[in-house]
């Protein structure tokens, strides 16, 4: 039986997700702990949302495949990889339904005051005789920034829940039933809840600026399940402190893990540790796809999910 192929691992926290089935076929080596051994690897597994440092790339002269464990690949210099004949793959169309579920759940949490209701029961507020008024989801204006696989999955759920959905992105999409706003500012101004579901690129860093947040307004809710780099976090904090933004739900951050001190005393913000797409089913499917991409690469066959040439 042939020896397992050597594969470098850029982030050690990915190791627990690599199931025994994949580990039987490949020998994973942590770059940080065994750089000398990892330098011989022809493939590396990375978290596509984290920068894959140039020094690491240069330390792997035989590198032919950068396999992103997740869907995002904004941490990868794809142009550099192409110029050097290196294939980049990612987990396309794996967890978008889970991310959409999470975003809808957060909209429900804020507008139906699910978390606040729990606190009312626990702290005795309910015994005051007051009634906690919540908002019906029917007719709620949902704005989606980016109408890719996540955005469309989100829009389908919103339709079923009787919301009114519109979206904005830099390019028109044919054949979709939801209207495209004339600008991002207009989308924010016309939305009760604005969900960020766009892919991150250097060109759209800080896309959700102070002006967009101002347009969303004191009755509006911002949800980010995409990438932290898309949102001006400082502007979000200022708006929440001043009451010029109604609420914010953040699952991703400009720096991860984010510091709890950054959010101390900030009202109406709901924070989660980048879990929107982290489900048992999604993880199993990501591992399966990772294995399929590795298998194809080492056999000299076309990989199932390369980053497209249009990326």
Coordinates of C-alpha atoms in Angstrom, one line a residue:
X1 CA 0.0 0.0 0.0
X2 CA 1.4 3.4 -1.0
X3 CA 2.3 5.9 1.8
X4 CA -0.2 8.7 2.4
X5 CA 0.5 11.9 0.5
X6 CA 1.9 14.7 2.5
X7 CA -0.4 17.7 2.9
X8 CA 0.5 20.9 4.9
X9 CA -2.0 22.4 7.3
X10 CA -1.9 26.2 7.6
X11 CA -4.1 26.6 10.6
X12 CA -4.0 23.9 13.4
X13 CA -7.6 24.5 14.4
X14 CA -8.7 22.9 11.2
X15 CA -7.2 19.5 12.3
X16 CA -10.2 18.4 14.5
X17 CA -12.5 18.7 11.5
X18 CA -10.4 16.3 9.3
X19 CA -12.1 13.0 9.7
X20 CA -10.4 9.7 10.0
X21 CA -11.4 8.8 6.5
X22 CA -9.5 11.7 5.0
X23 CA -6.6 11.3 7.5
X24 CA -6.1 7.7 6.3
X25 CA -5.4 8.9 2.8
X26 CA -3.2 11.9 3.7
X27 CA -0.6 12.8 6.2
X28 CA -1.3 16.3 7.5
X29 CA 1.6 18.3 8.9
X30 CA 1.2 21.6 10.8
X31 CA 3.3 24.2 9.0
X32 CA 3.9 26.1 12.3
X33 CA 5.2 23.0 14.2
X34 CA 7.0 21.2 11.4
X35 CA 8.0 23.8 8.7
X36 CA 10.8 21.7 7.4
X37 CA 8.6 18.7 6.8
X38 CA 5.8 20.8 5.4
X39 CA 8.1 22.4 2.9
X40 CA 8.0 19.2 0.8
X41 CA 4.2 19.2 0.6
X42 CA 2.5 19.6 -2.8
X43 CA -0.8 20.7 -1.3
X44 CA -1.8 22.9 1.7
X45 CA -5.2 23.1 3.5
X46 CA -6.1 26.6 4.6
X47 CA -8.9 28.6 6.1
X48 CA -9.7 30.7 3.1
X49 CA -10.7 33.7 5.2
X50 CA -7.3 34.0 6.9
X51 CA -4.3 35.4 5.0
X52 CA -2.0 32.7 3.6
X53 CA 1.3 34.5 4.3
X54 CA 3.7 34.9 1.4
X55 CA 6.6 33.5 3.5
X56 CA 4.6 30.3 3.9
X57 CA 4.0 30.1 0.1
X58 CA 7.6 30.7 -0.7
X59 CA 8.7 28.0 1.9
X60 CA 6.8 25.4 -0.1
X61 CA 8.6 25.2 -3.5
X62 CA 6.6 22.1 -4.6
X63 CA 3.2 23.6 -3.9
X64 CA 0.6 22.9 -6.5
X65 CA -2.7 23.1 -4.6
X66 CA -4.1 25.5 -2.1
X67 CA -7.3 23.9 -0.8
X68 CA -9.6 26.2 1.1
X69 CA -11.5 24.2 3.7
X70 CA -14.3 26.7 3.6
X71 CA -16.2 28.6 0.9
X72 CA -14.4 32.0 1.2
X73 CA -11.0 32.5 -0.4
X74 CA -10.4 36.2 0.3
X75 CA -7.2 35.4 2.3
X76 CA -5.6 33.8 -0.8
X77 CA -3.7 35.7 -3.5
X78 CA -5.5 34.0 -6.3
X79 CA -3.6 36.0 -9.0
X80 CA -0.3 35.0 -7.5
X81 CA -1.4 31.3 -7.5
X82 CA -2.4 31.4 -11.1
X83 CA 0.8 33.0 -12.2
X84 CA 2.7 30.2 -10.4
X85 CA 0.5 27.4 -11.8
X86 CA -1.0 26.7 -8.4
X87 CA -4.7 25.5 -8.3
X88 CA -7.0 27.1 -5.6
X89 CA -10.1 25.2 -4.5
X90 CA -12.9 26.1 -2.1
X91 CA -16.0 24.6 -0.6
X92 CA -18.5 26.1 -3.0
X93 CA -22.2 25.7 -2.3
X94 CA -21.8 23.8 0.9
X95 CA -23.1 25.8 3.9
X96 CA -25.1 28.6 2.2
X97 CA -28.4 27.2 3.4
X98 CA -27.1 27.1 7.0
X99 CA -25.9 30.6 6.8
X100 CA -29.3 31.8 5.5
X101 CA -31.0 29.9 8.3
X102 CA -28.8 31.7 10.9
X103 CA -29.4 35.1 9.4
X104 CA -33.2 34.6 9.4
X105 CA -33.0 33.4 13.0
X106 CA -31.2 36.6 14.0
X107 CA -33.8 38.7 12.3
X108 CA -36.5 36.8 14.2
X109 CA -34.5 37.2 17.5
X110 CA -34.3 40.9 17.2
X111 CA -37.8 41.8 15.8
X112 CA -39.7 39.2 17.8
X113 CA -37.5 39.9 20.9
X114 CA -36.8 36.3 21.6
X115 CA -33.7 36.8 23.7
X116 CA -35.2 39.9 25.4
X117 CA -38.3 37.8 26.3
X118 CA -36.1 35.2 28.0
X119 CA -34.5 37.9 30.1
X120 CA -37.9 39.4 31.0
X121 CA -38.9 36.0 32.5
X122 CA -35.6 35.5 34.3
X123 CA -35.2 39.0 35.8
X124 CA -38.8 39.4 36.9
X125 CA -39.7 42.1 34.3
X126 CA -42.8 40.1 33.3
X127 CA -44.2 40.3 36.8
X128 CA -44.4 44.1 36.4
X129 CA -47.6 43.7 34.5
X130 CA -46.1 45.2 31.3
X131 CA -46.5 43.5 28.0
X132 CA -43.5 43.0 25.7
X133 CA -44.6 44.2 22.3
X134 CA -42.8 42.6 19.3
X135 CA -43.0 43.3 15.6
X136 CA -44.6 41.1 13.0
X137 CA -42.3 39.7 10.3
X138 CA -45.0 40.0 7.7
X139 CA -44.2 43.0 5.5
X140 CA -40.7 43.6 7.0
X141 CA -38.4 45.1 4.4
X142 CA -35.4 42.9 4.0
X143 CA -32.4 44.2 2.1
X144 CA -29.7 41.8 1.0
X145 CA -26.2 42.9 0.0
X146 CA -24.9 40.4 -2.5
X147 CA -27.3 37.9 -4.2
X148 CA -25.1 34.9 -4.5
X149 CA -25.9 31.5 -3.1
X150 CA -26.4 32.8 0.5
X151 CA -28.3 35.8 -0.6
X152 CA -30.7 33.8 -2.7
X153 CA -31.2 31.2 0.0
X154 CA -32.0 34.0 2.4
X155 CA -34.5 35.7 -0.1
X156 CA -36.4 32.4 -0.5
X157 CA -36.8 32.1 3.2
X158 CA -37.9 35.7 3.5
X159 CA -40.5 35.1 0.8
X160 CA -41.9 32.2 2.8
X161 CA -42.1 34.4 5.9
X162 CA -44.0 37.2 4.0
X163 CA -41.2 39.7 4.1
X164 CA -40.6 42.1 1.2
X165 CA -37.1 41.5 -0.2
X166 CA -34.8 43.7 -2.4
X167 CA -31.1 43.5 -2.9
X168 CA -28.1 45.3 -4.2
X169 CA -24.9 44.2 -5.8
X170 CA -22.4 45.7 -8.3
X171 CA -23.7 43.6 -11.1
X172 CA -27.2 42.9 -12.4
X173 CA -28.5 39.3 -12.2
X174 CA -31.0 38.0 -14.7
X175 CA -33.8 35.7 -13.9
X176 CA -34.1 36.5 -10.2
X177 CA -37.6 37.6 -8.9
X178 CA -36.3 40.2 -6.3
X179 CA -35.8 43.8 -7.4
X180 CA -32.4 45.3 -7.4
X181 CA -32.0 48.7 -5.6
X182 CA -30.4 51.5 -7.6
X183 CA -27.6 51.9 -5.1
X184 CA -26.4 50.5 -1.8
X185 CA -27.5 53.7 0.0
X186 CA -31.0 53.4 -1.4
X187 CA -31.2 49.7 -0.4
X188 CA -30.2 50.7 3.2
X189 CA -32.7 53.5 3.3
X190 CA -35.5 51.3 2.1
X191 CA -34.7 48.4 4.5
X192 CA -35.8 47.5 8.0
X193 CA -33.1 44.8 8.1
X194 CA -29.9 44.8 6.0
X195 CA -28.1 41.5 5.7
X196 CA -24.5 41.4 4.3
X197 CA -24.0 38.3 2.2
X198 CA -21.4 39.5 -0.3
X199 CA -18.1 38.0 -1.0
X200 CA -15.1 40.0 0.4
X201 CA -12.5 41.5 -1.9
X202 CA -9.9 44.2 -1.4
X203 CA -12.0 46.5 -3.5
X204 CA -15.1 46.3 -1.2
X205 CA -13.4 46.6 2.2
X206 CA -15.5 48.9 4.4
X207 CA -18.4 48.7 1.9
X208 CA -20.9 49.1 4.8
X209 CA -19.7 52.6 5.7
X210 CA -21.0 55.2 8.1
X211 CA -23.1 56.6 5.3
X212 CA -24.8 53.2 4.7
X213 CA -25.4 52.8 8.4
X214 CA -26.9 56.3 8.6
X215 CA -29.3 55.5 5.8
X216 CA -30.4 52.3 7.6
X217 CA -31.3 54.5 10.5
X218 CA -32.4 54.2 14.1
X219 CA -35.1 51.8 13.3
X220 CA -32.9 49.5 11.2
X221 CA -31.0 46.3 11.9
X222 CA -27.7 45.3 10.4
X223 CA -26.7 41.6 10.1
X224 CA -23.2 40.5 8.9
X225 CA -22.8 36.9 8.0
X226 CA -20.2 37.5 5.3
X227 CA -16.8 38.9 6.2
X228 CA -15.8 41.4 8.9
X229 CA -13.8 43.4 6.4
X230 CA -17.0 44.5 4.6
X231 CA -18.3 46.5 7.6
X232 CA -16.8 49.6 9.2
X233 CA -17.0 48.2 12.8
X234 CA -16.1 51.6 14.3
X235 CA -19.0 53.2 12.6
X236 CA -21.3 50.5 13.8
X237 CA -20.2 51.0 17.4
X238 CA -20.6 54.8 17.1
X239 CA -24.1 54.5 15.6
X240 CA -25.2 52.0 18.3
X241 CA -23.9 54.2 21.1
X242 CA -25.6 57.2 19.6
X243 CA -28.9 55.4 18.9
X244 CA -28.6 56.2 15.1
X245 CA -28.7 52.4 14.4
X246 CA -31.4 50.2 15.9
X247 CA -29.5 46.9 16.3
X248 CA -26.5 45.0 14.9
X249 CA -25.9 41.3 14.6
X250 CA -22.3 40.4 13.9
X251 CA -21.1 36.8 13.3
X252 CA -17.8 37.9 11.6
X253 CA -15.3 40.6 12.5
X254 CA -12.4 42.6 11.1
X255 CA -10.1 40.8 13.5
X256 CA -11.0 37.3 14.7
X257 CA -11.3 36.4 17.5
X258 CA -12.7 39.9 18.3
X259 CA -11.8 41.4 21.7
X260 CA -14.7 41.4 24.2
X261 CA -13.5 44.8 25.4
X262 CA -14.3 46.3 22.0
X263 CA -18.0 45.6 22.6
X264 CA -18.3 46.3 26.3
X265 CA -21.1 48.8 26.9
X266 CA -22.3 48.8 23.3
X267 CA -26.1 48.5 23.3
X268 CA -28.3 46.5 21.0
X269 CA -25.5 44.4 19.5
X270 CA -25.7 40.6 19.3
X271 CA -22.4 38.8 18.9
X272 CA -21.6 35.3 17.8
X273 CA -18.2 33.6 17.2
X274 CA -18.3 33.1 13.4
X275 CA -20.7 30.1 13.6
X276 CA -23.4 31.0 10.9
X277 CA -22.1 28.3 8.6
X278 CA -20.7 25.9 11.2
X279 CA -23.1 23.0 11.4
X280 CA -22.5 19.2 11.7
X281 CA -23.8 18.7 8.2
X282 CA -21.8 21.5 6.6
X283 CA -18.6 20.3 8.3
X284 CA -19.1 16.7 7.0
X285 CA -19.7 18.0 3.5
X286 CA -16.7 20.3 3.6
X287 CA -14.5 17.4 4.6
X288 CA -15.9 15.3 1.8
X289 CA -15.3 18.0 -0.7
X290 CA -11.8 18.7 0.6
X291 CA -11.0 15.0 0.2
X292 CA -12.4 15.0 -3.4
X293 CA -10.3 18.0 -4.3
X294 CA -7.1 16.4 -2.8
X295 CA -7.9 13.1 -4.5
X296 CA -8.3 14.7 -7.9
X297 CA -5.2 16.8 -7.6
X298 CA -2.9 14.0 -6.6
X299 CA -4.3 11.8 -9.4
X300 CA -3.7 14.6 -11.9
X301 CA -7.4 15.0 -12.6
X302 CA -9.6 18.2 -12.7
X303 CA -10.5 19.3 -9.2
X304 CA -14.2 19.5 -8.5
X305 CA -14.4 23.0 -7.1
X306 CA -11.7 25.3 -8.4
X307 CA -11.9 29.0 -7.8
X308 CA -13.3 30.3 -11.0
X309 CA -11.3 32.3 -13.5
X310 CA -13.7 35.2 -13.0
X311 CA -12.8 35.4 -9.2

